Backbone as ProteinMPNN parsed JSONL, in Angstrom:
{"seq_chain_A": "XXXXXXXXXXXXXXXXXXXXXXXXXXXXXXXXXXXXXXXXXXXXXXXXXXXXXXXXXXXXXXXXXXXXXXXXXXXXXXXXXXXXXXXXXXXXXXXXXXXXXXXXXXXXXXXXXXXXXXXXXXXXXXXXXXX", "coords_chain_A": {"N_chain_A": [[0.922, 17.221, -5.103], [-0.494, 15.722, -7.82], [-1.869, 12.641, -8.931], [-2.753, 10.591, -11.647], [-4.769, 7.937, -12.551], [-6.141, 5.528, -14.771], [-8.873, 3.423, -15.243], [-10.063, 0.692, -17.087], [-12.728, -1.281, -18.003], [-13.992, -3.885, -19.721], [-16.251, -6.189, -21.274], [-15.488, -8.544, -20.121], [-15.911, -10.065, -17.186], [-15.066, -8.154, -14.455], [-12.332, -8.012, -15.025], [-9.927, -5.742, -15.188], [-8.071, -3.191, -16.705], [-5.622, -1.079, -15.588], [-4.117, 1.995, -15.941], [-1.295, 4.108, -15.525], [0.318, 6.703, -16.629], [2.864, 5.321, -18.492], [2.651, 2.822, -17.454], [1.014, -0.286, -16.695], [-1.349, -2.178, -14.877], [-3.164, -5.101, -13.895], [-6.337, -5.599, -12.543], [-8.629, -7.669, -10.776], [-11.318, -9.8, -9.721], [-11.672, -12.375, -7.241], [-12.281, -15.839, -8.105], [-14.478, -16.912, -6.7], [-16.048, -14.683, -6.458], [-16.943, -14.168, -8.926], [-15.021, -13.312, -10.706], [-11.902, -13.797, -12.545], [-9.594, -14.058, -11.191], [-7.187, -12.904, -12.11], [-5.564, -10.874, -11.374], [-4.602, -8.5, -8.799], [-7.157, -7.844, -6.365], [-9.277, -4.951, -5.775], [-9.069, -4.201, -2.985], [-6.707, -5.431, -2.266], [-4.966, -3.961, -3.823], [-5.137, -1.491, -2.545], [-4.014, -2.129, -0.013], [-1.513, -2.85, -0.968], [-0.523, -0.393, -1.807], [0.016, 0.911, 0.635], [1.918, -0.883, 1.733], [4.045, -0.921, -0.194], [4.752, 1.794, -0.349], [5.55, 2.28, 2.283], [7.822, 0.574, 2.447], [9.499, 1.737, 0.477], [9.843, 4.343, 1.511], [11.141, 3.79, 3.923], [13.476, 2.588, 2.864], [14.669, 4.757, 1.525], [15.331, 6.43, 3.704], [17.025, 4.736, 5.21], [19.124, 4.38, 3.402], [20.057, 7.017, 3.243], [21.051, 7.329, 5.804], [22.994, 5.43, 5.725], [22.815, 2.866, 6.823], [23.198, -0.617, 7.599], [21.237, -2.542, 6.004], [19.876, -5.207, 4.434], [17.377, -6.188, 3.394], [14.014, -5.001, 3.419], [11.023, -5.864, 4.73], [7.619, -5.675, 4.341], [4.503, -6.362, 5.48], [1.104, -6.106, 4.927], [-2.051, -6.32, 6.282], [-5.374, -5.97, 5.494], [-8.406, -5.332, 6.888], [-11.775, -4.996, 6.277], [-14.682, -3.492, 7.458], [-17.629, -3.082, 6.56], [-20.205, -2.621, 7.701], [-19.787, -1.148, 10.021], [-18.443, 0.918, 8.98], [-15.642, 0.964, 9.044], [-12.181, 0.402, 8.7], [-9.312, -1.609, 9.114], [-5.904, -1.487, 9.065], [-3.236, -3.619, 9.362], [0.064, -3.526, 9.901], [3.104, -5.077, 9.413], [6.436, -4.879, 9.911], [9.654, -5.897, 9.019], [13.208, -6.359, 9.175], [16.161, -7.253, 7.421], [19.147, -7.177, 8.542], [21.482, -5.174, 10.436], [20.379, -3.545, 13.162], [19.998, -1.308, 15.876], [18.098, -0.729, 18.945], [17.398, 2.006, 19.087], [17.609, 2.817, 16.398], [15.587, 1.226, 15.265], [13.366, 2.311, 16.571], [13.384, 4.88, 15.491], [12.906, 4.234, 12.815], [10.298, 3.335, 12.981], [8.91, 5.72, 13.338], [9.545, 6.912, 10.893], [8.273, 5.142, 9.116], [5.607, 5.756, 9.644], [5.549, 8.189, 8.458], [5.355, 7.842, 5.772], [4.038, 8.757, 2.586], [1.551, 7.516, 1.734], [0.584, 6.402, 4.112], [0.143, 8.768, 5.526], [-1.914, 9.909, 3.95], [-3.96, 7.996, 4.303], [-4.508, 8.299, 6.99], [-5.47, 10.814, 7.271], [-8.139, 13.231, 6.696], [-10.317, 12.241, 4.117], [-11.581, 12.943, 0.952], [-13.84, 12.295, -1.632], [-14.524, 13.201, -4.814], [-16.895, 12.962, -7.295], [-17.671, 12.782, -10.74], [-19.71, 12.376, -13.637], [-18.992, 11.724, -16.995]], "CA_chain_A": [[1.21, 16.481, -6.313], [-1.636, 14.919, -8.266], [-1.596, 11.415, -9.678], [-3.929, 10.184, -12.4], [-4.822, 6.572, -13.055], [-7.348, 5.264, -15.543], [-9.294, 2.028, -15.227], [-10.928, 0.346, -18.208], [-13.323, -2.594, -17.808], [-14.862, -4.261, -20.838], [-17.307, -7.163, -20.972], [-14.95, -9.658, -19.347], [-16.281, -9.736, -15.812], [-14.16, -7.63, -13.433], [-10.951, -7.906, -15.509], [-9.761, -4.306, -15.383], [-6.727, -2.688, -16.986], [-5.417, 0.205, -14.939], [-2.893, 2.617, -16.446], [-0.76, 5.341, -14.959], [1.41, 7.019, -17.545], [3.218, 4.212, -19.38], [2.57, 1.57, -16.699], [-0.29, -0.938, -16.655], [-1.561, -3.336, -14.009], [-4.463, -5.753, -14.057], [-7.065, -5.944, -11.328], [-9.692, -8.641, -11.03], [-11.936, -10.325, -8.51], [-11.467, -13.82, -7.111], [-13.238, -16.708, -8.801], [-15.711, -17.044, -5.915], [-16.85, -13.462, -6.607], [-17.308, -14.03, -10.332], [-13.885, -12.901, -11.521], [-11.011, -14.852, -13.023], [-8.41, -14.031, -10.329], [-6.022, -12.642, -12.966], [-4.806, -9.746, -10.837], [-4.987, -8.095, -7.454], [-8.465, -7.223, -6.246], [-9.099, -3.558, -5.353], [-8.588, -4.059, -1.608], [-5.284, -5.799, -2.278], [-4.237, -2.81, -4.374], [-5.072, -0.488, -1.477], [-3.01, -2.6, 0.939], [-0.233, -2.792, -1.68], [-0.07, 1.0, -1.788], [0.627, 1.178, 1.936], [3.116, -1.716, 1.907], [5.149, -0.504, -1.071], [5.168, 3.14, 0.043], [6.291, 2.13, 3.53], [9.136, 0.0, 2.141], [10.311, 2.725, -0.255], [10.182, 5.431, 2.429], [12.172, 3.271, 4.824], [14.722, 2.397, 2.111], [15.276, 6.082, 1.304], [15.904, 6.882, 4.959], [18.132, 3.839, 5.549], [20.249, 4.705, 2.512], [20.597, 8.321, 3.631], [21.797, 7.112, 7.047], [24.013, 4.435, 5.422], [22.68, 1.734, 7.734], [23.4, -1.909, 6.941], [19.986, -3.294, 5.923], [19.763, -5.911, 3.151], [15.987, -6.239, 2.938], [12.914, -4.467, 4.216], [9.823, -6.647, 4.446], [6.416, -5.041, 4.874], [3.276, -7.118, 5.238], [-0.072, -5.351, 5.332], [-3.339, -7.007, 6.265], [-6.466, -4.998, 5.514], [-9.731, -5.857, 7.21], [-12.808, -4.004, 6.019], [-15.922, -3.737, 8.187], [-18.569, -2.155, 5.941], [-21.345, -2.284, 8.554], [-19.386, -0.108, 10.975], [-17.676, 1.906, 8.209], [-14.307, 0.957, 9.634], [-11.171, -0.452, 8.085], [-8.131, -1.737, 9.956], [-4.666, -1.896, 8.407], [-2.223, -4.153, 10.268], [1.324, -3.454, 9.155], [4.2, -5.781, 10.081], [7.685, -4.513, 9.229], [10.852, -6.564, 9.514], [14.435, -5.979, 8.474], [17.298, -8.163, 7.384], [20.3, -6.31, 8.706], [21.88, -4.882, 11.809], [19.773, -2.318, 13.674], [19.82, -1.288, 17.326], [16.761, -0.317, 19.378], [17.167, 3.407, 18.716], [17.369, 2.844, 14.952], [14.253, 0.654, 15.048], [12.397, 3.306, 17.043], [13.367, 5.948, 14.481], [12.284, 3.694, 11.608], [8.854, 3.305, 13.213], [8.455, 7.083, 13.052], [9.69, 7.115, 9.446], [7.21, 4.364, 8.464], [4.365, 6.524, 9.779], [5.664, 9.396, 7.635], [5.225, 7.534, 4.348], [2.917, 9.534, 2.04], [0.284, 6.79, 1.719], [0.154, 6.35, 5.507], [-0.402, 10.094, 5.845], [-3.199, 10.057, 3.258], [-4.953, 7.112, 4.908], [-4.823, 8.727, 8.355], [-6.033, 12.163, 7.2], [-9.474, 13.294, 6.101], [-10.343, 11.872, 2.695], [-12.777, 13.401, 0.245], [-13.929, 11.748, -2.989], [-15.419, 13.995, -5.662], [-17.234, 12.146, -8.451], [-18.491, 13.348, -11.812], [-19.952, 11.478, -14.759], [-18.747, 12.419, -18.256]], "C_chain_A": [[0.001, 15.599, -6.648], [-1.15, 13.715, -9.059], [-2.884, 11.065, -10.406], [-3.768, 8.742, -12.845], [-6.133, 6.411, -13.793], [-7.63, 3.771, -15.528], [-10.264, 1.794, -16.369], [-11.393, -1.098, -18.046], [-14.29, -2.856, -18.952], [-15.913, -5.256, -20.384], [-16.803, -8.391, -20.228], [-15.098, -9.3, -17.877], [-15.093, -9.375, -14.928], [-12.693, -7.53, -13.844], [-10.734, -6.451, -15.933], [-8.3, -3.971, -15.666], [-6.632, -1.286, -16.412], [-4.083, 0.764, -15.433], [-2.581, 3.887, -15.673], [0.456, 5.677, -15.801], [1.641, 5.853, -18.484], [3.082, 2.848, -18.708], [1.141, 1.039, -16.646], [-0.271, -2.072, -15.638], [-2.954, -3.875, -14.295], [-5.066, -5.953, -12.675], [-8.207, -6.87, -11.723], [-10.304, -9.002, -9.686], [-11.636, -11.817, -8.44], [-12.563, -14.602, -7.825], [-14.552, -16.814, -8.034], [-16.585, -15.794, -5.925], [-17.182, -13.186, -8.067], [-16.194, -13.569, -11.248], [-13.068, -14.099, -11.98], [-9.716, -14.92, -12.215], [-7.122, -13.808, -11.131], [-5.18, -11.461, -12.486], [-5.242, -9.475, -9.412], [-6.427, -7.601, -7.454], [-8.276, -5.806, -5.688], [-8.619, -3.369, -3.915], [-7.118, -4.443, -1.494], [-4.438, -4.658, -2.831], [-4.079, -1.719, -3.312], [-4.013, -0.874, -0.444], [-1.607, -2.551, 0.327], [0.345, -1.377, -1.668], [0.62, 1.33, -0.469], [1.92, 0.393, 2.114], [4.288, -1.204, 1.078], [5.655, 0.891, -0.72], [5.988, 3.102, 1.331], [7.705, 1.618, 3.26], [10.039, 1.021, 1.45], [10.746, 3.873, 0.654], [11.277, 4.997, 3.395], [13.505, 3.096, 4.105], [15.431, 3.731, 1.88], [15.98, 6.571, 2.559], [17.128, 6.055, 5.331], [19.35, 4.128, 4.68], [20.895, 6.031, 2.891], [21.47, 8.188, 4.88], [22.945, 6.114, 6.877], [24.017, 3.293, 6.44], [22.741, 0.439, 6.936], [22.119, -2.749, 6.989], [19.866, -3.882, 4.524], [18.36, -5.818, 2.58], [15.059, -5.605, 3.948], [11.68, -5.255, 3.794], [8.63, -5.989, 5.125], [5.22, -5.896, 4.479], [2.112, -6.286, 5.766], [-1.296, -6.241, 5.2], [-4.411, -5.929, 6.39], [-7.767, -5.726, 5.808], [-10.732, -4.731, 7.036], [-14.087, -4.431, 6.737], [-16.986, -2.764, 7.686], [-19.729, -1.74, 6.849], [-21.025, -1.173, 9.55], [-18.599, 1.012, 10.303], [-16.271, 2.083, 8.785], [-13.409, 0.01, 8.843], [-9.952, -0.459, 9.006], [-6.978, -2.259, 9.108], [-3.718, -2.394, 9.493], [-0.933, -4.25, 9.457], [2.426, -4.092, 9.991], [5.466, -5.516, 9.272], [8.834, -5.274, 9.866], [12.028, -6.201, 8.615], [15.418, -7.13, 8.495], [18.531, -7.281, 7.386], [20.532, -6.042, 10.178], [21.315, -3.521, 12.213], [19.674, -2.412, 15.19], [18.42, -0.759, 17.659], [16.438, 1.121, 18.992], [16.885, 3.551, 17.222], [15.977, 2.306, 14.631], [13.163, 1.639, 15.464], [12.271, 4.433, 16.017], [12.66, 5.474, 13.214], [10.766, 3.548, 11.765], [8.244, 4.672, 12.893], [8.497, 7.361, 11.556], [8.601, 6.36, 8.696], [5.887, 5.127, 8.509], [4.381, 7.805, 8.952], [5.553, 9.097, 6.147], [3.977, 8.235, 3.804], [1.579, 8.806, 2.03], [-0.27, 6.656, 3.137], [-0.491, 7.674, 5.903], [-1.772, 10.303, 5.2], [-4.279, 9.245, 3.973], [-5.349, 7.527, 6.318], [-5.338, 10.158, 8.409], [-7.473, 12.093, 6.699], [-9.372, 12.999, 4.61], [-11.664, 12.344, 2.105], [-12.731, 12.828, -1.171], [-14.967, 12.555, -3.751], [-15.652, 13.215, -6.934], [-18.029, 12.941, -9.455], [-18.651, 12.297, -12.893], [-19.769, 12.277, -16.038], [-19.544, 11.776, -19.364]], "O_chain_A": [[-0.452, 14.818, -5.811], [-0.144, 13.779, -9.764], [-3.976, 11.22, -9.859], [-2.757, 8.372, -13.442], [-7.12, 7.077, -13.479], [-6.739, 2.956, -15.769], [-11.174, 2.59, -16.598], [-10.581, -2.019, -17.963], [-15.277, -2.141, -19.128], [-16.408, -5.185, -19.259], [-17.604, -9.196, -19.752], [-14.485, -8.35, -17.39], [-14.217, -10.206, -14.687], [-11.883, -7.008, -13.078], [-11.3, -5.996, -16.927], [-7.403, -4.416, -14.95], [-7.453, -0.418, -16.709], [-3.052, 0.097, -15.355], [-3.467, 4.622, -15.236], [1.494, 5.023, -15.703], [0.728, 5.435, -19.195], [3.368, 1.824, -19.328], [0.182, 1.807, -16.563], [0.697, -2.827, -15.55], [-3.804, -3.188, -14.862], [-4.395, -6.417, -11.753], [-8.683, -6.851, -12.858], [-9.841, -8.547, -8.64], [-11.376, -12.451, -9.463], [-13.638, -14.073, -8.109], [-15.624, -16.808, -8.639], [-17.725, -15.827, -5.461], [-17.647, -12.098, -8.408], [-16.402, -13.448, -12.455], [-13.476, -15.251, -11.829], [-8.841, -15.735, -12.507], [-6.1, -14.441, -10.867], [-4.195, -11.096, -13.127], [-6.137, -10.136, -8.884], [-6.876, -7.004, -8.432], [-7.201, -5.498, -5.175], [-7.833, -2.459, -3.651], [-6.373, -3.848, -0.716], [-3.326, -4.417, -2.361], [-3.02, -1.102, -3.197], [-3.204, -0.036, -0.043], [-0.633, -2.249, 1.017], [1.555, -1.192, -1.535], [1.682, 1.953, -0.456], [2.914, 0.939, 2.593], [5.399, -1.069, 1.589], [6.857, 1.146, -0.786], [6.994, 3.802, 1.458], [8.675, 2.165, 3.784], [11.211, 1.153, 1.801], [11.888, 4.326, 0.578], [12.222, 5.742, 3.653], [14.554, 3.416, 4.663], [16.65, 3.823, 2.024], [17.102, 7.073, 2.488], [18.156, 6.608, 5.724], [20.48, 4.123, 5.168], [22.118, 6.166, 2.867], [22.5, 8.852, 5.0], [23.775, 5.964, 7.773], [25.072, 2.819, 6.862], [22.384, 0.399, 5.758], [21.935, -3.563, 7.894], [19.766, -3.145, 3.543], [18.17, -5.42, 1.431], [15.282, -5.662, 5.158], [11.342, -5.296, 2.611], [8.634, -5.774, 6.337], [4.961, -6.121, 3.297], [2.132, -5.822, 6.906], [-1.544, -6.835, 4.151], [-4.356, -5.084, 7.283], [-8.176, -6.622, 5.068], [-10.558, -3.642, 7.583], [-14.517, -5.58, 6.637], [-17.224, -1.732, 8.314], [-20.189, -0.601, 6.764], [-21.885, -0.357, 9.88], [-18.142, 1.942, 10.967], [-15.792, 3.2, 8.982], [-13.843, -1.047, 8.383], [-9.607, 0.561, 9.603], [-7.064, -3.332, 8.512], [-3.43, -1.667, 10.443], [-0.86, -4.967, 8.46], [2.656, -3.698, 11.134], [5.557, -5.883, 8.1], [8.977, -5.3, 11.089], [11.862, -5.795, 7.464], [15.495, -7.884, 9.464], [18.909, -6.711, 6.362], [19.869, -6.608, 11.047], [21.713, -2.485, 11.682], [19.314, -3.457, 15.733], [17.657, -0.389, 16.766], [15.306, 1.416, 18.608], [16.014, 4.326, 16.828], [15.268, 2.882, 13.806], [12.151, 1.776, 14.776], [11.165, 4.882, 15.716], [11.899, 6.229, 12.609], [10.033, 3.631, 10.78], [7.194, 4.762, 12.257], [7.581, 7.978, 11.012], [8.052, 6.887, 7.728], [5.139, 5.143, 7.532], [3.342, 8.437, 8.766], [5.648, 10.016, 5.332], [2.961, 8.3, 4.496], [0.553, 9.431, 2.299], [-1.477, 6.786, 3.339], [-1.545, 7.694, 6.538], [-2.687, 10.82, 5.841], [-5.378, 9.743, 4.219], [-6.419, 7.146, 6.795], [-5.617, 10.667, 9.495], [-7.96, 11.026, 6.326], [-8.449, 13.455, 3.935], [-12.727, 12.159, 2.698], [-11.691, 12.875, -1.829], [-16.141, 12.587, -3.381], [-14.689, 12.837, -7.6], [-18.944, 13.682, -9.095], [-17.8, 11.419, -13.037], [-20.312, 13.373, -16.172], [-19.474, 12.219, -20.511]]}, "name": "protein", "num_of_chains": 1, "seq": "XXXXXXXXXXXXXXXXXXXXXXXXXXXXXXXXXXXXXXXXXXXXXXXXXXXXXXXXXXXXXXXXXXXXXXXXXXXXXXXXXXXXXXXXXXXXXXXXXXXXXXXXXXXXXXXXXXXXXXXXXXXXXXXXXXX"}
């Protein structure tokens, strides 16, 4: 399944409108990097993709199993190390509800099966063209 997003950046430093279908988000850079801090920065968007996909994947599974979970909380910290070409995602998942150890163990496996997690842990290729 392919997804297409379009980013448009005018003369306002780093303020970028990103559209996907009928949806729009704003990305920006923090003030200390010359932006206006009016939206998530690109690394925050990347971490957001993993956090939101993990939560949605877990919710789908929990609903299918009819387990009693009120809230799923996913916190992702992304550290980028450009000099070593390494990035580390730290994902902390917590639940508000009643789960035993076996259910938690299963949910760990399900979290790792979220589509964004799979993409980030597989080979990635970026093909660029200029139009």
